[in-house]
Each structure stands twice: as C-alpha cells, then as structure tokens.
CSV table of C-alpha atoms in Angstrom, one decimal:
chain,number,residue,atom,x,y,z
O,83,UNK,CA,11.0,-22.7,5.6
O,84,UNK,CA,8.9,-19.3,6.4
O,85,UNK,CA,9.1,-17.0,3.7
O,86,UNK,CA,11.1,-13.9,4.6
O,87,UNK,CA,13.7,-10.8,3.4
O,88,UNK,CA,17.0,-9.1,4.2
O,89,UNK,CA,18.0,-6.3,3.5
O,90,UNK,CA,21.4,-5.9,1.4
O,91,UNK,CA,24.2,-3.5,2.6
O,92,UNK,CA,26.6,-4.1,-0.1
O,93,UNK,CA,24.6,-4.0,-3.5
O,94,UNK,CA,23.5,-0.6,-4.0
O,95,UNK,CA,25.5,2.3,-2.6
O,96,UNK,CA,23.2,5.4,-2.7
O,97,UNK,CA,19.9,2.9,-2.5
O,98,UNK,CA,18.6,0.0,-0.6
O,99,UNK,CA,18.4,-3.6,-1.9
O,100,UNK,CA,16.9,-6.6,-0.4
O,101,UNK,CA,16.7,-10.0,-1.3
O,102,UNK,CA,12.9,-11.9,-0.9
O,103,UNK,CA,12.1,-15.7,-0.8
O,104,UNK,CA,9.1,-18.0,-0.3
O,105,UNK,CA,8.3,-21.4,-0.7
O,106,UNK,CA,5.6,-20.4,-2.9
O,107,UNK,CA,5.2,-17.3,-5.1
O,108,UNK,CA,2.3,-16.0,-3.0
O,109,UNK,CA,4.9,-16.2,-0.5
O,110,UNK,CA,7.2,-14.4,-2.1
O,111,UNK,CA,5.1,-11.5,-2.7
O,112,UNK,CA,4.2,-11.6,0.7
O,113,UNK,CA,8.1,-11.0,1.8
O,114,UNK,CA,8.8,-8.3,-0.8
O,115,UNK,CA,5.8,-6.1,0.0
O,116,UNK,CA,7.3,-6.6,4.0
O,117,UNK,CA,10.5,-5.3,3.0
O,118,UNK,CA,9.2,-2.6,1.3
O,119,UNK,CA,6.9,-1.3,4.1
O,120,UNK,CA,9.8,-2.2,6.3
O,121,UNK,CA,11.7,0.5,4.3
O,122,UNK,CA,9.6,2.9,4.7
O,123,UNK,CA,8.6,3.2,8.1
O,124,UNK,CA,8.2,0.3,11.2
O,125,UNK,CA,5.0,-1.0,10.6
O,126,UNK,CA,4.0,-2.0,14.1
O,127,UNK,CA,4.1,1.7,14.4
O,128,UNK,CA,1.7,2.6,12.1
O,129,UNK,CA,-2.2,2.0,12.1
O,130,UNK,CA,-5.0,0.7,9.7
O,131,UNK,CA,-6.9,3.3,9.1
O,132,UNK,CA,-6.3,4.1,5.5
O,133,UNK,CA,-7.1,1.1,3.0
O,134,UNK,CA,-6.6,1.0,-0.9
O,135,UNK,CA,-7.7,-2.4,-2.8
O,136,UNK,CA,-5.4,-2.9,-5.8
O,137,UNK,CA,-5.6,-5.4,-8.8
O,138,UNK,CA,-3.0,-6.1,-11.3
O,139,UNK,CA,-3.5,-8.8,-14.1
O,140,UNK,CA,0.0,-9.6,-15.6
O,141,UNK,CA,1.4,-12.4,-18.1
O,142,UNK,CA,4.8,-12.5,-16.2
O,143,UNK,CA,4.9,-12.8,-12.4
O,144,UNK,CA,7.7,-10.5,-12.3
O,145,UNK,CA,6.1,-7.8,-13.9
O,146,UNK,CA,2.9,-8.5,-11.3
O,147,UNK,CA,5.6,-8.0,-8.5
O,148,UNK,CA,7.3,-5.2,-9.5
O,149,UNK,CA,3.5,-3.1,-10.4
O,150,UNK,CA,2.4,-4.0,-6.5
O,151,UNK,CA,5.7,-2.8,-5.2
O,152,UNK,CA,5.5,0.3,-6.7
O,153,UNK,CA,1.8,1.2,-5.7
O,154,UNK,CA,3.5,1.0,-2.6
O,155,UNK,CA,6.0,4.2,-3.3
O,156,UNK,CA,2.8,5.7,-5.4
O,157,UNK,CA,0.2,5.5,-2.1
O,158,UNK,CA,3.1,6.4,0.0
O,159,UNK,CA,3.5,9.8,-2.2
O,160,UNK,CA,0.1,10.2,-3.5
O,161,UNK,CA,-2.1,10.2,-0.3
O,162,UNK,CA,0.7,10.5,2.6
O,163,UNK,CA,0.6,7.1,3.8
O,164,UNK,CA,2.8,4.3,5.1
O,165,UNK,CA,2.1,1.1,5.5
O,166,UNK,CA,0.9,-1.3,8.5
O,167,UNK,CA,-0.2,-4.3,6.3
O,168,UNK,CA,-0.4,-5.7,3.0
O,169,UNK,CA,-2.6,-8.8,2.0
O,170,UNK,CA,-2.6,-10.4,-1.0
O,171,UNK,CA,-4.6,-12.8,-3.5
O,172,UNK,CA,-2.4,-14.0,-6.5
O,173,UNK,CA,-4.1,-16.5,-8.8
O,174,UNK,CA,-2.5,-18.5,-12.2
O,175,UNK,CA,-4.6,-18.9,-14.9
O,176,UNK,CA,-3.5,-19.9,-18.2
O,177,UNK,CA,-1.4,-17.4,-19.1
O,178,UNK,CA,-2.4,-14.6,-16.8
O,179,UNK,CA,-1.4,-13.5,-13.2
O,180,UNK,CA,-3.9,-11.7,-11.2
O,181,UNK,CA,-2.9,-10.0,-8.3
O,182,UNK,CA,-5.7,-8.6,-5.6
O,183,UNK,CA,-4.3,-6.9,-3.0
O,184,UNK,CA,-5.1,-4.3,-0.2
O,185,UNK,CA,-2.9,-1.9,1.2
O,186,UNK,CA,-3.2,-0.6,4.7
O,187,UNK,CA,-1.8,2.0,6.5
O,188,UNK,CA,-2.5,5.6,7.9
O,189,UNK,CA,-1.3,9.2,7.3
O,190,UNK,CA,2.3,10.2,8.3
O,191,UNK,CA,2.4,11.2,11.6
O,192,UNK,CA,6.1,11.6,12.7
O,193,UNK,CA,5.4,11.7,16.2
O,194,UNK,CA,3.7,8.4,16.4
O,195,UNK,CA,5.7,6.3,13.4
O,196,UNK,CA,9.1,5.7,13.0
O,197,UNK,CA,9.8,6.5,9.8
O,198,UNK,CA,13.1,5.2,7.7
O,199,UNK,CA,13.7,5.8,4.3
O,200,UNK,CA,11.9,7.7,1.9
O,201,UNK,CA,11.4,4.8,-1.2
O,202,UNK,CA,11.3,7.1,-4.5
O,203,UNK,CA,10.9,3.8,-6.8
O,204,UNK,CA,11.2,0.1,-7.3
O,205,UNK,CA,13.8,0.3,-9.9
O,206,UNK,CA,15.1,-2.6,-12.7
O,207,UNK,CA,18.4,-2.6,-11.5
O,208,UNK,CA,19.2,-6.1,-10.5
O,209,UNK,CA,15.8,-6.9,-10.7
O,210,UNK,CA,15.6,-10.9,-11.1
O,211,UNK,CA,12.2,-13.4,-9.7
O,212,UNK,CA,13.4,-16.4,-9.9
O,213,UNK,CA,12.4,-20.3,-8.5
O,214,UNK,CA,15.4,-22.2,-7.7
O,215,UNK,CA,14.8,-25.6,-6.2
O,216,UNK,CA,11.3,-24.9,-5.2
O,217,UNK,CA,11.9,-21.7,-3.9
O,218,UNK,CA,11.2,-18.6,-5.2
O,219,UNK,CA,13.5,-15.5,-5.2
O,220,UNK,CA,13.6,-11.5,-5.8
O,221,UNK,CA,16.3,-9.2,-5.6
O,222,UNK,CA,15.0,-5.2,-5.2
O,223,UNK,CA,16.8,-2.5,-5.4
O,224,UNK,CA,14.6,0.6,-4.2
O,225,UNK,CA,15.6,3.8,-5.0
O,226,UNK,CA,15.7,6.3,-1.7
C-alpha cells in the first residue's frame, strides 16, 4: 500500500489535523511532510527555486518528525517560502535517528501559487507516531 495522508475535518476545530501512514517510516515521513506542504499552498503550483538542506539527529523518531515538520512552518515564515518538494534521507543507527532532508520551494507569489492555510506550528496536541501491524502512523494537528 503507497504511503499517503488525509486531512481530518473533525479533530481540531480552529486548526487542521491530518492523519499520515507508510509502510516504512521513511515513508511515513514522506506523507507528513506532503500534507504539510499541502497545507500551505498546492505544490504543483509552486517552483524549485529556493532550496534549504536540513539535518536532524534524534533518539526518538517522533521527535525527528515533529523537528522536520516544523522547519517547514520556520522556512515558510523565515525566508517567505512555500514548498514544491521535500526529499528525505532517514537512517537508524543504534540509538540515533538521523534525518537529511532538503526543502524546495520558491518565494510567495500570490498570483502564481495557490495558497491555503497559513501553518503557525506543528503542535503536541494529539501528536502520536506509531507502527501498527507493519505500518507506521502520525496524527498532526497544525496550528493555522
């Protein structure tokens, strides 16, 4: 089954929740960092032209996640960008997660993007990565 989101009408009132999944965690992280770009503007919209290479190193796979997510709300706000793209590198060993990543994207420009929501923060609330019968799970709830 391909990895993939939805987003969640009925969780959080005055924000926007999704639920992620993947067959593997890289996977996973794949789907949440979709839905997040897909929250803030539609991505086939936007170009390339910006890029930001990221690393995270992280005992706890959730923690990992929720650190990439929010660069995504702190590029977004700190250089004016949304996103067209996110790859991603995660690697296990031992103890430690390590997370390379590159964002791209490209300046808002509201007459060529369509833009949706304006993500403030990845928030804790219902925040829960979790592999249930070989699959792994997220639920986000991102504070607009």
């Amino acid at each position: 089954m391909p990895a993939s989101f939805h987003f969640l009408d009925d969780v959080a009132l005055a924000d926007l929740a999704f639920d992620a999944e993947g067959d593997s965690i890289q996977e996973l992280f794949e789907a949440a960092s979709n839905a997040v770009m897909e929250a803030m503007a539609d991505p086939t919209t936007v170009g390339a032209m910006w890029e930001r290479h990221i690393e995270h190193v992280a005992h706890d796979p959730a923690e990992l996640l929720f650190d990439w997510l929010s660069d995504f709300v702190y590029w977004k706000d700190a250089a004016g960008v949304v996103f067209s793209r996110a790859a991603i590198s995660l690697t296990h060993v031992g103890v430690e997660w390590t997370l390379a990543g590159t964002l791209l994207g490209e300046p808002v420009n509201r007459t060529t993007q369509e833009l949706r929501d304006d993500v403030k923060g990845v928030t804790k609330h219902l925040y829960r990565l979790h592999r249930d019968n070989g699959r792994w799970h997220v639920r986000v709830v991102l504070d607009v």
